Short mmCIF file of C-alpha atoms in Angstrom, two decimals:
data_model
loop_
_atom_site.label_atom_id
_atom_site.label_comp_id
_atom_site.label_asym_id
_atom_site.label_seq_id
_atom_site.Cartn_x
_atom_site.Cartn_y
_atom_site.Cartn_z
CA GLU A 1 -16.95 -4.87 -60.70
CA THR A 2 -18.11 -8.44 -60.21
CA GLY A 3 -21.84 -7.80 -60.33
CA VAL A 4 -22.21 -8.91 -56.72
CA THR A 5 -22.26 -6.13 -54.12
CA GLN A 6 -21.93 -6.67 -50.40
CA THR A 7 -22.53 -4.17 -47.62
CA PRO A 8 -21.12 -3.21 -45.27
CA ARG A 9 -17.51 -3.96 -46.18
CA HIS A 10 -16.47 -3.91 -42.54
CA LEU A 11 -18.47 -4.54 -39.38
CA VAL A 12 -17.45 -4.53 -35.76
CA MET A 13 -20.03 -5.70 -33.27
CA GLY A 14 -20.35 -6.87 -29.73
CA MET A 15 -21.57 -10.32 -28.86
CA THR A 16 -25.01 -9.08 -27.85
CA ASN A 17 -25.64 -6.91 -30.91
CA LYS A 18 -27.94 -7.67 -33.83
CA LYS A 19 -26.78 -6.74 -37.29
CA SER A 20 -27.42 -7.79 -40.88
CA LEU A 21 -25.21 -8.33 -43.89
CA LYS A 22 -26.60 -7.53 -47.31
CA CYS A 23 -25.81 -8.93 -50.72
CA GLU A 24 -27.20 -7.85 -54.08
CA GLN A 25 -26.44 -9.37 -57.47
CA HIS A 26 -26.97 -7.71 -60.85
CA LEU A 27 -26.20 -10.77 -62.97
CA GLY A 28 -29.69 -12.15 -63.44
CA HIS A 29 -28.78 -15.26 -61.47
CA ASN A 30 -31.21 -17.45 -59.57
CA ALA A 31 -28.93 -19.02 -56.99
CA MET A 32 -27.20 -17.19 -54.13
CA TYR A 33 -24.77 -18.41 -51.49
CA TRP A 34 -23.21 -17.40 -48.18
CA TYR A 35 -19.66 -18.51 -47.39
CA LYS A 36 -17.41 -18.01 -44.40
CA GLN A 37 -13.70 -17.47 -45.01
CA SER A 38 -11.38 -17.81 -42.03
CA ALA A 39 -7.62 -17.52 -42.07
CA LYS A 40 -5.81 -20.61 -43.33
CA LYS A 41 -9.04 -22.51 -44.03
CA PRO A 42 -10.83 -23.33 -47.25
CA LEU A 43 -14.04 -21.47 -47.99
CA GLU A 44 -16.89 -22.89 -45.91
CA LEU A 45 -20.33 -23.01 -47.49
CA MET A 46 -23.04 -21.82 -45.10
CA PHE A 47 -26.29 -21.46 -47.02
CA VAL A 48 -27.61 -21.92 -50.55
CA TYR A 49 -30.75 -20.41 -52.05
CA ASN A 50 -32.18 -21.39 -55.41
CA PHE A 51 -35.09 -19.36 -56.80
CA LYS A 52 -35.57 -17.87 -53.30
CA GLU A 53 -35.84 -21.28 -51.65
CA GLN A 54 -33.20 -22.46 -49.20
CA THR A 55 -31.65 -25.67 -50.51
CA GLU A 56 -28.68 -25.99 -48.20
CA ASN A 57 -27.93 -25.25 -44.55
CA ASN A 58 -24.49 -26.57 -43.88
CA SER A 59 -24.99 -27.16 -40.13
CA VAL A 60 -24.74 -23.45 -39.42
CA PRO A 61 -25.52 -22.29 -35.85
CA SER A 62 -28.88 -20.61 -35.43
CA ARG A 63 -27.21 -17.31 -34.48
CA PHE A 64 -26.82 -16.92 -38.27
CA SER A 65 -30.17 -16.47 -39.99
CA PRO A 66 -30.36 -16.05 -43.77
CA GLU A 67 -33.12 -14.36 -45.71
CA CYS A 68 -33.69 -14.30 -49.47
CA PRO A 69 -36.64 -12.07 -50.40
CA ASN A 70 -35.98 -12.41 -54.14
CA SER A 71 -33.37 -13.86 -56.48
CA SER A 72 -31.34 -10.64 -56.46
CA HIS A 73 -31.04 -10.04 -52.72
CA LEU A 74 -29.65 -12.08 -49.87
CA PHE A 75 -29.29 -11.16 -46.22
CA LEU A 76 -27.49 -12.72 -43.30
CA HIS A 77 -28.94 -11.70 -39.94
CA LEU A 78 -26.51 -11.94 -37.05
CA HIS A 79 -27.42 -12.27 -33.38
CA THR A 80 -25.42 -13.16 -30.28
CA LEU A 81 -22.27 -14.00 -32.20
CA GLN A 82 -19.12 -15.46 -30.68
CA PRO A 83 -15.51 -14.27 -31.13
CA GLU A 84 -14.81 -17.32 -33.32
CA ASP A 85 -17.38 -15.98 -35.78
CA SER A 86 -14.96 -13.22 -36.76
CA ALA A 87 -14.19 -13.85 -40.42
CA LEU A 88 -14.76 -12.65 -43.96
CA TYR A 89 -18.32 -13.42 -45.07
CA LEU A 90 -18.66 -13.83 -48.81
CA CYS A 91 -21.77 -13.83 -50.93
CA ALA A 92 -21.85 -15.49 -54.34
CA SER A 93 -24.35 -16.09 -57.09
CA SER A 94 -24.69 -18.48 -60.00
CA GLN A 95 -27.20 -19.13 -62.74
CA GLU A 96 -29.02 -21.81 -60.77
CA VAL A 97 -28.55 -24.90 -58.63
CA GLY A 98 -29.22 -28.35 -60.02
CA GLY A 99 -28.72 -27.53 -63.65
CA ARG A 100 -27.42 -30.06 -66.12
CA VAL A 101 -23.94 -28.59 -66.28
CA GLY A 102 -21.62 -26.91 -63.81
CA GLN A 103 -21.57 -23.15 -63.63
CA PRO A 104 -19.18 -20.71 -62.02
CA GLN A 105 -20.11 -18.82 -58.91
CA HIS A 106 -19.38 -15.11 -58.87
CA PHE A 107 -18.37 -13.56 -55.58
CA GLY A 108 -18.72 -10.21 -53.91
CA ASP A 109 -15.82 -8.64 -52.02
CA GLY A 110 -17.17 -9.74 -48.66
CA THR A 111 -17.91 -8.23 -45.28
CA ARG A 112 -15.05 -8.33 -42.81
CA LEU A 113 -16.74 -9.11 -39.49
CA SER A 114 -15.06 -8.62 -36.13
CA ILE A 115 -16.75 -9.74 -32.92
CA LEU A 116 -15.58 -8.01 -29.77
CA GLY B 1 -14.75 -37.40 -47.20
CA GLU B 2 -14.05 -35.94 -50.60
CA SER B 3 -11.67 -33.02 -50.71
CA VAL B 4 -9.79 -30.70 -52.97
CA GLY B 5 -6.31 -29.71 -51.94
CA LEU B 6 -3.23 -27.94 -53.16
CA HIS B 7 0.28 -29.33 -53.26
CA LEU B 8 2.11 -26.07 -52.51
CA PRO B 9 0.90 -23.30 -50.25
CA THR B 10 3.29 -20.64 -51.66
CA LEU B 11 4.92 -19.94 -54.99
CA SER B 12 7.40 -17.16 -55.74
CA VAL B 13 8.35 -16.28 -59.31
CA GLN B 14 10.12 -13.52 -61.18
CA GLU B 15 8.19 -11.16 -63.41
CA GLY B 16 8.01 -12.58 -66.90
CA ASP B 17 8.34 -16.20 -65.82
CA ASN B 18 5.60 -18.74 -66.31
CA SER B 19 3.78 -19.93 -63.18
CA ILE B 20 2.20 -23.29 -62.54
CA ILE B 21 -0.20 -23.82 -59.66
CA ASN B 22 -1.33 -27.34 -58.89
CA CYS B 23 -4.43 -28.86 -57.36
CA ALA B 24 -5.30 -32.45 -56.47
CA TYR B 25 -8.84 -33.68 -56.03
CA SER B 26 -10.13 -36.95 -54.67
CA ASN B 27 -13.74 -37.12 -55.84
CA SER B 28 -13.81 -39.34 -58.90
CA ALA B 29 -17.30 -38.00 -59.70
CA SER B 30 -15.97 -34.44 -60.09
CA ASP B 31 -16.77 -33.21 -63.55
CA TYR B 32 -16.48 -29.43 -63.35
CA PHE B 33 -13.53 -27.41 -62.11
CA ILE B 34 -12.88 -23.73 -61.56
CA TRP B 35 -9.87 -21.58 -60.78
CA TYR B 36 -10.30 -18.43 -58.75
CA LYS B 37 -7.92 -15.57 -57.93
CA GLN B 38 -8.30 -13.68 -54.68
CA GLU B 39 -6.44 -10.43 -54.16
CA SER B 40 -6.03 -8.85 -50.76
CA GLY B 41 -9.25 -7.21 -49.59
CA LYS B 42 -11.32 -8.68 -52.40
CA GLY B 43 -13.49 -11.68 -53.01
CA PRO B 44 -12.52 -14.63 -55.21
CA GLN B 45 -12.53 -13.71 -58.89
CA PHE B 46 -13.40 -16.29 -61.54
CA ILE B 47 -10.44 -16.98 -63.84
CA ILE B 48 -11.26 -20.04 -65.92
CA ASP B 49 -13.22 -23.26 -65.75
CA ILE B 50 -13.03 -26.67 -67.39
CA ARG B 51 -15.38 -29.61 -67.72
CA SER B 52 -14.26 -33.19 -67.41
CA ASN B 53 -14.79 -33.90 -71.11
CA MET B 54 -11.80 -31.64 -71.80
CA ASP B 55 -8.08 -31.97 -70.98
CA LYS B 56 -7.06 -28.41 -71.64
CA ARG B 57 -8.61 -25.00 -71.90
CA GLN B 58 -6.94 -21.70 -72.65
CA GLY B 59 -7.82 -18.18 -71.73
CA GLN B 60 -5.94 -14.92 -71.86
CA ARG B 61 -2.44 -15.78 -70.54
CA VAL B 62 -3.90 -18.70 -68.56
CA THR B 63 -4.24 -22.37 -69.35
CA VAL B 64 -5.94 -25.01 -67.25
CA LEU B 65 -4.92 -28.64 -67.62
CA LEU B 66 -6.98 -31.53 -66.31
CA ASN B 67 -5.61 -35.03 -65.80
CA LYS B 68 -8.51 -37.22 -64.77
CA THR B 69 -6.34 -40.31 -64.52
CA VAL B 70 -4.43 -38.94 -61.56
CA LYS B 71 -7.10 -36.48 -60.45
CA HIS B 72 -4.90 -33.45 -60.96
CA LEU B 73 -5.65 -29.93 -62.09
CA SER B 74 -3.17 -27.18 -62.87
CA LEU B 75 -3.28 -23.50 -63.73
CA GLN B 76 -0.54 -22.11 -65.92
CA ILE B 77 0.00 -18.35 -66.08
CA ALA B 78 2.20 -17.14 -68.90
CA ALA B 79 4.51 -14.15 -68.51
CA THR B 80 3.54 -13.62 -64.90
CA GLN B 81 3.15 -10.01 -63.85
CA PRO B 82 3.20 -8.34 -60.41
CA GLY B 83 -0.56 -7.86 -60.74
CA ASP B 84 -0.92 -11.64 -60.75
CA SER B 85 0.21 -11.77 -57.11
CA ALA B 86 -2.74 -13.20 -55.20
CA VAL B 87 -4.11 -16.38 -53.65
CA TYR B 88 -5.31 -18.90 -56.21
CA PHE B 89 -8.02 -21.45 -55.38
CA CYS B 90 -9.23 -24.44 -57.25
CA ALA B 91 -12.80 -25.65 -56.78
CA GLU B 92 -14.68 -28.68 -58.00
CA ASN B 93 -18.26 -29.79 -58.35
CA SER B 94 -19.70 -33.20 -59.02
CA ASN B 95 -22.89 -34.04 -60.79
CA ALA B 96 -23.94 -36.88 -58.53
CA GLY B 97 -27.39 -37.67 -59.82
CA GLY B 98 -27.67 -34.31 -61.53
CA THR B 99 -28.68 -32.45 -58.42
CA SER B 100 -25.50 -31.34 -56.71
CA TYR B 101 -24.43 -28.59 -59.05
CA GLY B 102 -24.05 -25.40 -57.09
CA LYS B 103 -22.10 -26.94 -54.24
CA LEU B 104 -18.44 -26.25 -54.85
CA THR B 105 -15.61 -27.73 -52.81
CA PHE B 106 -12.64 -25.38 -52.49
CA GLY B 107 -8.99 -26.01 -51.91
CA GLN B 108 -7.02 -24.04 -49.34
CA GLY B 109 -5.26 -21.86 -51.89
CA THR B 110 -1.74 -21.14 -53.12
CA ILE B 111 -0.15 -17.77 -52.49
CA LEU B 112 1.55 -16.55 -55.67
CA THR B 113 4.12 -13.79 -55.25
CA VAL B 114 5.60 -12.17 -58.34
CA HIS B 115 8.85 -10.28 -57.88
CA PRO B 116 9.64 -7.38 -60.23
#
């Protein structure tokens, strides 16, 4: 149990569907992250939220829309995805962004997304 | 651009042997490093971290060594067990101006296979 829970664990959707990924952290952290993990590639940072405010959008296409209603919850809304968007989407949290010292990020187990 | 990479993509060892996984980084401003373990079907799991004011840090059966002169990081696992089989990632963060903490750069990963 990592303290970061992602749902659903698996998702298959067509290119015209709309779906959402959910992440919840029980660690009392203030920063939350979305990453994309594709085969044979390093983890790719997508979005960063710090105290509910988005601090990073790493040139992510607009078909991915994040939402952070509070420091414990993070969503990734998906719309009109492409086959190349099939990947493992990981959520992580850390104490905060921009602190004086580095902190580890703690990950959930991800949502395996397949686009038909 | 700055990057973190691994020398070896795969490592096979016998149960009971010691394992050493290496990581090179290129950002001279990196001052915080993390090792993660990712098992099949799971998200990355925090193993150990080290700050740049240290050369060595030990945990339970794991030791991280940092050589800032040659920008090299290693993870040593003592008495490797089959349960240690996983992909291991290094990640780094730099405190450029005190505002970039929270943005980790990940290596591709090394696949560790432990044979009984």
